[in-house]
PDB file of C-alpha atoms in Angstrom:
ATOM      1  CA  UNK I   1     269.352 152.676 149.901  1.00 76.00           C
ATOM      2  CA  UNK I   2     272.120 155.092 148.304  1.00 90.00           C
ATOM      3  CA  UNK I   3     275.358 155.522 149.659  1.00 96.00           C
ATOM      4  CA  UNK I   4     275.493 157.207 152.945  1.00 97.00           C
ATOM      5  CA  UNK I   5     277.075 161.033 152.885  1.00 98.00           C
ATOM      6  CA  UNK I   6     278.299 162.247 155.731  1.00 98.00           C
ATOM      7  CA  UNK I   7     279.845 165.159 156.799  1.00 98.00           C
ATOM      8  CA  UNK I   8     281.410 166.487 160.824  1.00 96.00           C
ATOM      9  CA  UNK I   9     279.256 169.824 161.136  1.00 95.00           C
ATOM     10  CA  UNK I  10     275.513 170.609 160.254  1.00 96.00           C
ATOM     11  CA  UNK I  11     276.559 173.410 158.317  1.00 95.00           C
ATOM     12  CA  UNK I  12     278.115 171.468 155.763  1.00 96.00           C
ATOM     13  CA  UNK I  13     274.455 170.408 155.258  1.00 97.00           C
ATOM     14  CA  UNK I  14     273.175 172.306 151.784  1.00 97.00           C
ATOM     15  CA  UNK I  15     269.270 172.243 151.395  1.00 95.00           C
ATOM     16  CA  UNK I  16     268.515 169.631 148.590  1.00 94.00           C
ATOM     17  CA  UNK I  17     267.421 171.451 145.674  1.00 92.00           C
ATOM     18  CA  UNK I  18     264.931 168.533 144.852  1.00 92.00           C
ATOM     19  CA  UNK I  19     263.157 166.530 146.983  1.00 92.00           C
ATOM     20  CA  UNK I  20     265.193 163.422 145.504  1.00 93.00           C
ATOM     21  CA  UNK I  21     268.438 164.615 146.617  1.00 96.00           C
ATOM     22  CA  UNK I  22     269.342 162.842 150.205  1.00 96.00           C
ATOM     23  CA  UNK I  23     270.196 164.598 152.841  1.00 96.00           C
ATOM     24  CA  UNK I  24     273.584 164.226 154.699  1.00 97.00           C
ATOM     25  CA  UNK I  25     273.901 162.557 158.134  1.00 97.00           C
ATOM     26  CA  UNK I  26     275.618 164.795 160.794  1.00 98.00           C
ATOM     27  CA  UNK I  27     278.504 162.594 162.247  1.00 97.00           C
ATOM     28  CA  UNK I  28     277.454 163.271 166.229  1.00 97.00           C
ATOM     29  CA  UNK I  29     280.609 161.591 167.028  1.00 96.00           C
ATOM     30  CA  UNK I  30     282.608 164.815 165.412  1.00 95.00           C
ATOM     31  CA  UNK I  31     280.112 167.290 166.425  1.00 95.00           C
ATOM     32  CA  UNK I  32     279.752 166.368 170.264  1.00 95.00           C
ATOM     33  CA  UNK I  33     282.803 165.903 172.425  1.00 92.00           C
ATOM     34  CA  UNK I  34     284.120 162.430 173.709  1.00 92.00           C
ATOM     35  CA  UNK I  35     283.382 163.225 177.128  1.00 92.00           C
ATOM     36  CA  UNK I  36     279.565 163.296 176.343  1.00 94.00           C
ATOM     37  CA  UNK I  37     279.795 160.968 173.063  1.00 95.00           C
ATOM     38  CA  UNK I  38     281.295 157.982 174.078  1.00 95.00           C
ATOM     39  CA  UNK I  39     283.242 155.706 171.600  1.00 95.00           C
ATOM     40  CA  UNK I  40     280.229 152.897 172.282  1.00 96.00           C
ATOM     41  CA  UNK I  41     278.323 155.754 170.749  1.00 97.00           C
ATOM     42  CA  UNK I  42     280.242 156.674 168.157  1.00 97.00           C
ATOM     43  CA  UNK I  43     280.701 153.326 166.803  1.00 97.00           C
ATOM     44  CA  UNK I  44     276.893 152.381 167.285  1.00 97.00           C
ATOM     45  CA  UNK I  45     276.373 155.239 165.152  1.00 98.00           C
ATOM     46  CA  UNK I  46     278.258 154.327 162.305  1.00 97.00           C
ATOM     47  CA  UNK I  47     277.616 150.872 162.423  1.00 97.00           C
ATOM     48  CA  UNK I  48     273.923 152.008 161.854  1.00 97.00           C
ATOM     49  CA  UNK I  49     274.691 154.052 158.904  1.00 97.00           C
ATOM     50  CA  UNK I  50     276.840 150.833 157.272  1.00 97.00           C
ATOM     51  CA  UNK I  51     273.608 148.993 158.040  1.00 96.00           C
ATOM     52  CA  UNK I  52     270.942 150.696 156.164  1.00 96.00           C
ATOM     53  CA  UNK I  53     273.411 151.935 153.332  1.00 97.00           C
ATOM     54  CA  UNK I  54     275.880 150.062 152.984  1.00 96.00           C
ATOM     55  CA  UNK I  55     278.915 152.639 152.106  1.00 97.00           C
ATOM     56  CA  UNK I  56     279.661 155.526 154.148  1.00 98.00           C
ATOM     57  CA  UNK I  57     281.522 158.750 152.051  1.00 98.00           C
ATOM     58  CA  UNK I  58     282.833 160.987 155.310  1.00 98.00           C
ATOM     59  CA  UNK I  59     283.486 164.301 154.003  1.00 97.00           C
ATOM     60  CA  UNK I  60     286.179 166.321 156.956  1.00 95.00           C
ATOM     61  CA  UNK I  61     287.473 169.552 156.488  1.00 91.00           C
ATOM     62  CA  UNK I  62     291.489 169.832 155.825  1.00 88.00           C
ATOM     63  CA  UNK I  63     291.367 172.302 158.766  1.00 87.00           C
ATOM     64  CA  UNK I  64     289.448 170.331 161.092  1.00 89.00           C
ATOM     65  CA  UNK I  65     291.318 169.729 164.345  1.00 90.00           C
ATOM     66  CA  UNK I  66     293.826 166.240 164.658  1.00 93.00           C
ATOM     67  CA  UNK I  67     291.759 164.918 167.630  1.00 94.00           C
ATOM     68  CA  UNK I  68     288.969 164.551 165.091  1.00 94.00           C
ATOM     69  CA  UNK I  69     290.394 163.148 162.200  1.00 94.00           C
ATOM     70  CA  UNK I  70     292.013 160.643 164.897  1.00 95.00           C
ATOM     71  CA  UNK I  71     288.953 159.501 166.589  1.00 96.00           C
ATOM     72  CA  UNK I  72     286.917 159.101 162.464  1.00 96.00           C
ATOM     73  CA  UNK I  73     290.217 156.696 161.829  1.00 95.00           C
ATOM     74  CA  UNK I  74     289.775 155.271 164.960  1.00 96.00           C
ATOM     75  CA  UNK I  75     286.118 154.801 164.257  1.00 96.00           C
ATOM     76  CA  UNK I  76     286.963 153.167 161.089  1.00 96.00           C
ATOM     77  CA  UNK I  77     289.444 150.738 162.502  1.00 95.00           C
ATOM     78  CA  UNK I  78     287.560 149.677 165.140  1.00 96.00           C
ATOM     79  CA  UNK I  79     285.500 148.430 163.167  1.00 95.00           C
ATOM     80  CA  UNK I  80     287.097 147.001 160.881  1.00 91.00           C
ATOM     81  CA  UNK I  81     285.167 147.851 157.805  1.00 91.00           C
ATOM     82  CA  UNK I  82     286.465 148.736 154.172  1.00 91.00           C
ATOM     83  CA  UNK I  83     283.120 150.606 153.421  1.00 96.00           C
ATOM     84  CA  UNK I  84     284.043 153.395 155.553  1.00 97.00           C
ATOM     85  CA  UNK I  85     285.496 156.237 153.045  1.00 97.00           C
ATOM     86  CA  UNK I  86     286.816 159.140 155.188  1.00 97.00           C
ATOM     87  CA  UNK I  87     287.759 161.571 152.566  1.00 97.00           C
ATOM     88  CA  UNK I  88     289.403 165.879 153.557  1.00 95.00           C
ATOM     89  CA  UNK I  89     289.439 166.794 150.441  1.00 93.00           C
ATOM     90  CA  UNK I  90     291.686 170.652 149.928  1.00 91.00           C
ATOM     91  CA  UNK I  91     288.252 172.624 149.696  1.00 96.00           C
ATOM     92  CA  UNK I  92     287.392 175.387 151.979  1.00 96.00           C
ATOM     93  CA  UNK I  93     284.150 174.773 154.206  1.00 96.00           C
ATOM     94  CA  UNK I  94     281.647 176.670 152.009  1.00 98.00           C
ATOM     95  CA  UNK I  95     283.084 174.381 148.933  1.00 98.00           C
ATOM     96  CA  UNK I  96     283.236 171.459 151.107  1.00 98.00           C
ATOM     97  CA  UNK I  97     279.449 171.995 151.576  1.00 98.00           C
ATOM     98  CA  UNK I  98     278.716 172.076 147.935  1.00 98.00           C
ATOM     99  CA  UNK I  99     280.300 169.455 147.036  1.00 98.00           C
ATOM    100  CA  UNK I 100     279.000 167.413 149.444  1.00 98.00           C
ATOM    101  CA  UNK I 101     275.870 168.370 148.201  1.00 98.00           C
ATOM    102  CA  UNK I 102     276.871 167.093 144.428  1.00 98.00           C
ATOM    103  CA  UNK I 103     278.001 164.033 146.199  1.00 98.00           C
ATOM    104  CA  UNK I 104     274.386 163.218 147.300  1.00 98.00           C
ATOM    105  CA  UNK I 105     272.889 164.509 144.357  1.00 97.00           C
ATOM    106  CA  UNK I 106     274.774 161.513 142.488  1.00 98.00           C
ATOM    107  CA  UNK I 107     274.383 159.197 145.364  1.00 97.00           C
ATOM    108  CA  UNK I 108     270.851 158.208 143.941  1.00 96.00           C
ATOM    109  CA  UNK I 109     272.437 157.428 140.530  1.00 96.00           C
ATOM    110  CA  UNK I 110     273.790 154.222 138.992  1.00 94.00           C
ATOM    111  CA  UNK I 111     277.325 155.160 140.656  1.00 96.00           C
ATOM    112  CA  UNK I 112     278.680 151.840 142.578  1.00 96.00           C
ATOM    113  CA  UNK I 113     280.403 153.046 145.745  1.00 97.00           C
ATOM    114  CA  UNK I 114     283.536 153.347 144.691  1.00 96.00           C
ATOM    115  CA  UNK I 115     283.180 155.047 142.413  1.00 97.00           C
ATOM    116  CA  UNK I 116     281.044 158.228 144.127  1.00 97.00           C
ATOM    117  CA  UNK I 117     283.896 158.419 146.700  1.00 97.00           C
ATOM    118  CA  UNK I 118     286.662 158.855 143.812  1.00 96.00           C
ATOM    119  CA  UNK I 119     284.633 161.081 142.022  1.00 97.00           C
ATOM    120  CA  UNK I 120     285.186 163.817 144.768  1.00 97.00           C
ATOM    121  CA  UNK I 121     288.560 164.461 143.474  1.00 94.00           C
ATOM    122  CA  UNK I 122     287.609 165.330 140.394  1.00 96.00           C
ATOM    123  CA  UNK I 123     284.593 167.123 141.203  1.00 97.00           C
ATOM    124  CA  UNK I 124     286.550 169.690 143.842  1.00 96.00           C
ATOM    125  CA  UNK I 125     288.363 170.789 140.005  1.00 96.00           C
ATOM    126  CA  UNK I 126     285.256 172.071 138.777  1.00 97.00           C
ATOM    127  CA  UNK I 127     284.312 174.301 142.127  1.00 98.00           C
ATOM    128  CA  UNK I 128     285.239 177.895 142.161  1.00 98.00           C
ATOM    129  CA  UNK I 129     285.686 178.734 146.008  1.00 98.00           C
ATOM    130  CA  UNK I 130     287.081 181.111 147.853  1.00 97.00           C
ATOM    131  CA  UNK I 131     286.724 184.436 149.612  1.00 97.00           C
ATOM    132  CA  UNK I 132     286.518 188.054 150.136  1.00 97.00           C
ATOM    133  CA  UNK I 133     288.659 188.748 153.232  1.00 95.00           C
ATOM    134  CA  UNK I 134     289.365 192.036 155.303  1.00 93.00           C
ATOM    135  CA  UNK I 135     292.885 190.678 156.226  1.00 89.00           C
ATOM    136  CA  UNK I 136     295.280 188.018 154.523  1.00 90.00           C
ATOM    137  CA  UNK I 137     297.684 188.756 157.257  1.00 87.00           C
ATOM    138  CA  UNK I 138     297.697 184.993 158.762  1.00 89.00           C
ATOM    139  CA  UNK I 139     296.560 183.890 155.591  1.00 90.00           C
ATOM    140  CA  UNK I 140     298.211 180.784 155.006  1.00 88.00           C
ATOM    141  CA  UNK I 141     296.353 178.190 152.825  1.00 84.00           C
ATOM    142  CA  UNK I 142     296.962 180.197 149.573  1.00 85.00           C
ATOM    143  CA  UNK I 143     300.355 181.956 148.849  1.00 74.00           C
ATOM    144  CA  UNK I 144     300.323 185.593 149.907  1.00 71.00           C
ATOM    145  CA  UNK I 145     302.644 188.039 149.027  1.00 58.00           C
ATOM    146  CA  UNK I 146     304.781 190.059 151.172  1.00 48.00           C
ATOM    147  CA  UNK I 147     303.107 193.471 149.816  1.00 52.00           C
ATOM    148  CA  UNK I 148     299.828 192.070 150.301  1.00 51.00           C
ATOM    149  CA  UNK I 149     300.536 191.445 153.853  1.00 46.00           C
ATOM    150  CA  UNK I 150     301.958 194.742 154.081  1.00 44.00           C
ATOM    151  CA  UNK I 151     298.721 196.007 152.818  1.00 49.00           C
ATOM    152  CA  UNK I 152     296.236 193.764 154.801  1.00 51.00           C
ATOM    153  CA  UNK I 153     297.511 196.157 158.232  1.00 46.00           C
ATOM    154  CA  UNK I 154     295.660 199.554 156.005  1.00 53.00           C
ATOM    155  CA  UNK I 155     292.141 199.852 157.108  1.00 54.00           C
ATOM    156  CA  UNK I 156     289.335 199.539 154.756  1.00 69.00           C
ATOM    157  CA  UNK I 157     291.830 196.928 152.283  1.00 82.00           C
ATOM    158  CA  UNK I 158     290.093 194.428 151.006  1.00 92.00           C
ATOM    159  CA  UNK I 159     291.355 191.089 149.631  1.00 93.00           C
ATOM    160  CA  UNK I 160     289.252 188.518 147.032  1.00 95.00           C
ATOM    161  CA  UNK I 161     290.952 185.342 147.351  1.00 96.00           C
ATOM    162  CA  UNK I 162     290.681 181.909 144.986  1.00 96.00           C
ATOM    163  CA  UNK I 163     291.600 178.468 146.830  1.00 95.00           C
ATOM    164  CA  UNK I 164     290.394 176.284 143.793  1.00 94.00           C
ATOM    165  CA  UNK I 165     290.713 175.102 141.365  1.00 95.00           C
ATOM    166  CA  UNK I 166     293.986 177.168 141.213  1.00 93.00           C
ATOM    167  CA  UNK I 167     295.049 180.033 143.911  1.00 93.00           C
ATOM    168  CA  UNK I 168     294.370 183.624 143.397  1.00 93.00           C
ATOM    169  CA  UNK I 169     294.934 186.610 145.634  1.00 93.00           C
ATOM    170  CA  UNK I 170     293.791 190.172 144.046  1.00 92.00           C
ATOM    171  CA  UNK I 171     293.092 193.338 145.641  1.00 90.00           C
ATOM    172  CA  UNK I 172     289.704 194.545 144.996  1.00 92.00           C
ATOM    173  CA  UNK I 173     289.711 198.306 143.163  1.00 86.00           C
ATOM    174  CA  UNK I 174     287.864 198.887 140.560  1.00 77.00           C
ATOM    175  CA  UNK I 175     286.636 196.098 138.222  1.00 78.00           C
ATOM    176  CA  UNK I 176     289.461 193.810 139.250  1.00 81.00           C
ATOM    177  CA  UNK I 177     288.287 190.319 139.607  1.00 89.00           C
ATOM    178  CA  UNK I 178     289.373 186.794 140.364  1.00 94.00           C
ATOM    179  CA  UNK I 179     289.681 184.523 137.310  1.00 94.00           C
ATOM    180  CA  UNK I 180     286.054 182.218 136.786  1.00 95.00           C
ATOM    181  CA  UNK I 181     284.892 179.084 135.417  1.00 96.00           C
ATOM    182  CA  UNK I 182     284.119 178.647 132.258  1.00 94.00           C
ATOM    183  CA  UNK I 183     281.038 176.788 131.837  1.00 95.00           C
ATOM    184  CA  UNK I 184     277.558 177.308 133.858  1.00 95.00           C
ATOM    185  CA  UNK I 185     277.545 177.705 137.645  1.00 97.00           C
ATOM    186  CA  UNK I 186     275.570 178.634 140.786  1.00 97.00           C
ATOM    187  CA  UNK I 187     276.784 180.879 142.893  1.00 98.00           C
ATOM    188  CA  UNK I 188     276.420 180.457 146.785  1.00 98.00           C
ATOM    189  CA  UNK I 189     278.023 182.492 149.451  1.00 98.00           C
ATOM    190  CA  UNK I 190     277.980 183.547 153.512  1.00 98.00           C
ATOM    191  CA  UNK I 191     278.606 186.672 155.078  1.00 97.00           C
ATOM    192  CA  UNK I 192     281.033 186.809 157.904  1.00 95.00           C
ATOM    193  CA  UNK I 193     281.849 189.906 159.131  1.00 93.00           C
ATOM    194  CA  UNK I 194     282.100 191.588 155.898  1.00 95.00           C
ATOM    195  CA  UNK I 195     278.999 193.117 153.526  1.00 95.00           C
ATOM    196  CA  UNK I 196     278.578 190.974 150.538  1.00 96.00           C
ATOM    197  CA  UNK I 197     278.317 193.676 148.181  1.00 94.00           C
ATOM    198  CA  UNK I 198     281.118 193.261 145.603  1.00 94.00           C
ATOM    199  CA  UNK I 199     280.450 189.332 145.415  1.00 96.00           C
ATOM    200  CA  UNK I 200     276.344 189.739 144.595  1.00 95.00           C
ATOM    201  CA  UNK I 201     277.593 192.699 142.378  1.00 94.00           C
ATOM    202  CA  UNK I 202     280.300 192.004 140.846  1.00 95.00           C
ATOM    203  CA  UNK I 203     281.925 189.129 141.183  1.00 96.00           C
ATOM    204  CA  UNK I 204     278.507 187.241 140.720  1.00 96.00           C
ATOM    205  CA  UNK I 205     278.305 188.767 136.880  1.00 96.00           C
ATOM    206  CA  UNK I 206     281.522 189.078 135.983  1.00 95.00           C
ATOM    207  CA  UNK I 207     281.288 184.500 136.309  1.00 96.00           C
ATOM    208  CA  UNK I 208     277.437 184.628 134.394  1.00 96.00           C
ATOM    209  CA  UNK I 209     276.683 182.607 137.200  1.00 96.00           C
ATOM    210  CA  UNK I 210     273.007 181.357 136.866  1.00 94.00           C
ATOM    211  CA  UNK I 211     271.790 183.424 140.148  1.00 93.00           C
ATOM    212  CA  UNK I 212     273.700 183.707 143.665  1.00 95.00           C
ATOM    213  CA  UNK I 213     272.130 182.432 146.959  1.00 96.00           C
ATOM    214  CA  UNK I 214     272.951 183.371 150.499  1.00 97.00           C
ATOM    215  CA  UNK I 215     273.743 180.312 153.272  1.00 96.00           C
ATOM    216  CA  UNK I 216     274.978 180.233 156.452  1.00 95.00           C
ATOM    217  CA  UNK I 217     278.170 180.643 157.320  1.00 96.00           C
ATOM    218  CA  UNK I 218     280.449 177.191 158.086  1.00 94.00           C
ATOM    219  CA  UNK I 219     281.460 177.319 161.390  1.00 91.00           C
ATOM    220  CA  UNK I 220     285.003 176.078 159.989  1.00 92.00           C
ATOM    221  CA  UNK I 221     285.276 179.123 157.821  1.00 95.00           C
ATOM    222  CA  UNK I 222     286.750 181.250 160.072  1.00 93.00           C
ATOM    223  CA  UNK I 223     289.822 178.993 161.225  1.00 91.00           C
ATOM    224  CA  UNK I 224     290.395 177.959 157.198  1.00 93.00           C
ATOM    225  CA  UNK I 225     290.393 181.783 156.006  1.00 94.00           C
ATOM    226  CA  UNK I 226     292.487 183.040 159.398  1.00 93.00           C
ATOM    227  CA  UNK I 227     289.766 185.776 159.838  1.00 93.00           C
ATOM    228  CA  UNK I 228     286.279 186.431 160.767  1.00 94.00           C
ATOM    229  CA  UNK I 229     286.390 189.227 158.382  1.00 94.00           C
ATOM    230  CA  UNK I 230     284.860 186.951 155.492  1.00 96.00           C
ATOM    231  CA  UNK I 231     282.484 186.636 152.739  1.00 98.00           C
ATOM    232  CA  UNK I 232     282.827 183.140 151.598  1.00 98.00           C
ATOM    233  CA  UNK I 233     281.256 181.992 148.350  1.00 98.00           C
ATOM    234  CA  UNK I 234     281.581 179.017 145.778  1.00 98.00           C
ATOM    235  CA  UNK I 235     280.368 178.454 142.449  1.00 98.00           C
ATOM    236  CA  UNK I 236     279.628 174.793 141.066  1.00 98.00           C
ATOM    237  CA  UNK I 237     277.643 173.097 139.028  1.00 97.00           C
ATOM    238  CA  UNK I 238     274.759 172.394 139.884  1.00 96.00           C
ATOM    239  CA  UNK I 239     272.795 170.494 137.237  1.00 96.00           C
ATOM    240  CA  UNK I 240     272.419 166.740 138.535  1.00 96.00           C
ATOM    241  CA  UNK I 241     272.283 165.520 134.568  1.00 96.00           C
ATOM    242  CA  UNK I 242     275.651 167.620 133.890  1.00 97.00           C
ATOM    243  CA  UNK I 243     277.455 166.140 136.690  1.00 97.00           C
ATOM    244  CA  UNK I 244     276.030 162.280 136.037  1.00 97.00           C
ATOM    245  CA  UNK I 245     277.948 163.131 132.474  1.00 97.00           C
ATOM    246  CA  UNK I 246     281.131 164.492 133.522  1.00 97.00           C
ATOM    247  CA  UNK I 247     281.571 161.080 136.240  1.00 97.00           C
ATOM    248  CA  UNK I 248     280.358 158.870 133.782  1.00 96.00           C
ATOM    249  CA  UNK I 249     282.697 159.666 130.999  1.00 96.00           C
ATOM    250  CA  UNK I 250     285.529 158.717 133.028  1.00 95.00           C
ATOM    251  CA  UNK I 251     287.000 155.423 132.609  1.00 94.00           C
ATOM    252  CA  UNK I 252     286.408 153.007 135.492  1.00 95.00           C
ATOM    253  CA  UNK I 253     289.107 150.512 136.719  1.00 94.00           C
ATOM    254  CA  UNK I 254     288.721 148.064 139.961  1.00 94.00           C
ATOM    255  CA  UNK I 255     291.082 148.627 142.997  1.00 93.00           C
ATOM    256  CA  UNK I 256     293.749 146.026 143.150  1.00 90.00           C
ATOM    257  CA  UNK I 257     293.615 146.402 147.095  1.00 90.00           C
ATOM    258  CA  UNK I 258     289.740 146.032 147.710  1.00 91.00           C
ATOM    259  CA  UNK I 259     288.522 145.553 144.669  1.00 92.00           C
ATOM    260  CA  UNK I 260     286.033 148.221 144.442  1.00 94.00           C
ATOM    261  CA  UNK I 261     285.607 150.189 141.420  1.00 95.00           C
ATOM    262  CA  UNK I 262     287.110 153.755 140.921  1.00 94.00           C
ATOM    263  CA  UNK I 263     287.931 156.738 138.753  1.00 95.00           C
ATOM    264  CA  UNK I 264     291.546 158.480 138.815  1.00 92.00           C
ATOM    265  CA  UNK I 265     294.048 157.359 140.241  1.00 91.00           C
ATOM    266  CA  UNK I 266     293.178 156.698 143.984  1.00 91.00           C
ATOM    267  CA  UNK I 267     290.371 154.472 145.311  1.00 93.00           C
ATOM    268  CA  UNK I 268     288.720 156.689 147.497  1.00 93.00           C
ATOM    269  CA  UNK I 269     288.071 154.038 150.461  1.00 95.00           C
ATOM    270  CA  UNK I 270     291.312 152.154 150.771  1.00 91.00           C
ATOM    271  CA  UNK I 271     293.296 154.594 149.577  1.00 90.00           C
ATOM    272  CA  UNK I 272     295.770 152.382 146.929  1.00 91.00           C
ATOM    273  CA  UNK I 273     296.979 154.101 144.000  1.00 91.00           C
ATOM    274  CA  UNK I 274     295.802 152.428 141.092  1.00 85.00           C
ATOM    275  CA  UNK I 275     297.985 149.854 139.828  1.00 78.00           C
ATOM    276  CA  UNK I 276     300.406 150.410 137.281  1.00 76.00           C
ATOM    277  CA  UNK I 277     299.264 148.264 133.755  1.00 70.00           C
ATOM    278  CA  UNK I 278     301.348 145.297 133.588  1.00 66.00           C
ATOM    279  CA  UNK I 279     304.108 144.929 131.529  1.00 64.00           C
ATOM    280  CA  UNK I 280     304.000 143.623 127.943  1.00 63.00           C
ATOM    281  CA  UNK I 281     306.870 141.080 126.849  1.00 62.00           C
ATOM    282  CA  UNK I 282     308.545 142.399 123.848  1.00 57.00           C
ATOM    283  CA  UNK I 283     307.879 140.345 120.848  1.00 62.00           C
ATOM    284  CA  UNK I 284     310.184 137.425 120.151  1.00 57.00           C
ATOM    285  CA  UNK I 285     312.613 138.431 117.249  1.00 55.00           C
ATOM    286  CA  UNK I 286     311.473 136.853 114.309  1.00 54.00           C
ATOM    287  CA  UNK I 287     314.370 133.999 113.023  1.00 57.00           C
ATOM    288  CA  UNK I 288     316.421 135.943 110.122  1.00 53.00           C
ATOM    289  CA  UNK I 289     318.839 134.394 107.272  1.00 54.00           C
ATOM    290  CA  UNK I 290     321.370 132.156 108.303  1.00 49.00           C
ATOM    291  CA  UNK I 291     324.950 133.173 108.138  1.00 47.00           C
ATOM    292  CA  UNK I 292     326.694 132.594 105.196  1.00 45.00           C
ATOM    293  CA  UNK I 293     329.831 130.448 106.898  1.00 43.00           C
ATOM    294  CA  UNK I 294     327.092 128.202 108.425  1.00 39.00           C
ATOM    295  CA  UNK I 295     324.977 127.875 105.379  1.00 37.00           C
ATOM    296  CA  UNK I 296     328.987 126.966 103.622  1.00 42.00           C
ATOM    297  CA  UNK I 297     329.007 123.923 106.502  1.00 41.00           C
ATOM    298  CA  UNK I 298     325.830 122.454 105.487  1.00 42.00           C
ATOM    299  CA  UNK I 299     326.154 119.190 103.281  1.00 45.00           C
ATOM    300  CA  UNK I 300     324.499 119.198  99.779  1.00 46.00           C
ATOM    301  CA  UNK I 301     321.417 118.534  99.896  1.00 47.00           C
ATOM    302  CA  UNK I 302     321.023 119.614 103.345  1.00 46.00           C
ATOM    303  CA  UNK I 303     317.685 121.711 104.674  1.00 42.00           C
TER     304      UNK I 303
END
């Protein structure tokens, strides 16, 4: 069985574009509360997932609340297991989704464990997410000027906003738009309480994105962005041969701490840095010419 991907909301959960993708197992111990999920629970459930996979890769939004980031570490250390990855990765929810979805698309490759869980890092640098927002106002995940606060309180303003790969903020007039990727993507995006309009239109050709699709909006969206007034989209690869390529021409070390295999420079299970490379001795100096006042203190004949 491939490596178990799971995530803390069903609407992280992308439809598999194949019917060999995986789906993604739904973490009922972050979706229902621990008055009515139990810890017993909880850890049954996980336990099960170690069982038939092996490896569980726990994707949890950087925004999700502390009590549930607490109770997937407690999970983890209750039961003592190294195959547990929990990884929060600096992606809003919508790119969270998507990459959770690349995640499972590799999962039926060659990838060992180890390496799938460190390859989220460098996948989230090749998604294009962000947002079209009616307010930045409480905006705080991406830097926001003091102007365009100012101009967040005139009605009608609208704001298109970058989170990654690197933050952008831009008023939208005209044919302004956010910087894009460079190579081919799909565009996917979810209407809050905004009309998606200038993402199908124009942000959507301006990136020669290879079609846009609608989804539902994550219910974590909201809190990330600061407002309901949203259209969150994302644009990543999404060809399963491009993305075996881009992991696979990494170069692959083993974890000094558990011993897994990894790409980067973080295993994404233990979380230990790689290890430094050790040391080489400098070479020994090689002998030169003896000096002369010895060389006059040596008897004839002397070697």
């Amino acid at each position: 069985m491939p490596t178990a991907i799971a995530v803390t909301g069903p609407d992280l959960v992308l439809p598999s574009p194949d019917r060999h993708t995986p789906s993604a197992a739904v973490l009922q111990s972050a979706v229902q509360s621990p008055r009515t999920y139990s810890l017993d629970q909880a850890l049954t459930e996980m336990h099960t997932l170690i069982e038939h996979h092996g490896y569980v890769i726990v994707l949890c939004p950087a925004s999700a609340p502390p009590a549930l980031v607490q109770r997937m570490h407690a999970i983890r250390s209750v039961l003592e297991s190294d195959r547990i990855a929990i990884l929060r990765p600096d992606l809003p929810p919508l790119g969270l989704a998507v990459l959770a979805l690349q995640l499972r698309q590799l999962s039926i490759c060659d990838f060992s464990p180890g390496v799938l869980a460190s390859a989220a890092r460098l996948l989230s640098h090749y998604i294009y997410a962000g947002a079209l927002l009616g307010s930045v106002a409480k905006l705080d995940r991406v830097p926001v000027t003091l102007q365009s606060h100012a101009k967040s309180w005139m009605p009608g303003t609208q704001f298109a906003v970058l989170a990654t790969p690197r933050p952008e903020l831009i008023k939208v007039t005209g044919d302004a738009v956010l910087p894009g990727p460079g190579f081919g993507t799909k565009l996917l995006y979810a209407t809050g309480q905004l009309a998606a309009g200038w993402v199908t239109d124009t942000l959507a050709p301006a990136w020669r994105t290879q079609g846009a699709s609608e989804t539902r909006l994550p219910g974590e969206s909201a809190r990330w962005w600061a407002t309901g007034k949203l259209v969150e989209f994302a644009a990543a690869i999404p060809d399963i041969s491009v993305l075996y390529q881009l992991v696979s021409s990494v170069r692959r070390d083993d974890c000094h701490w558990c011993g897994l295999e990894l790409i980067g420079d973080r295993c994404g299970f233990c979380a230990a840095p790689l290890a430094p490379p050790p040391e080489r001795p400098a070479p020994a100096a090689a002998p030169g010419p003896a000096p002369a006042r010895v060389l006059r203190a040596l008897p004839r004949g002397a070697t």
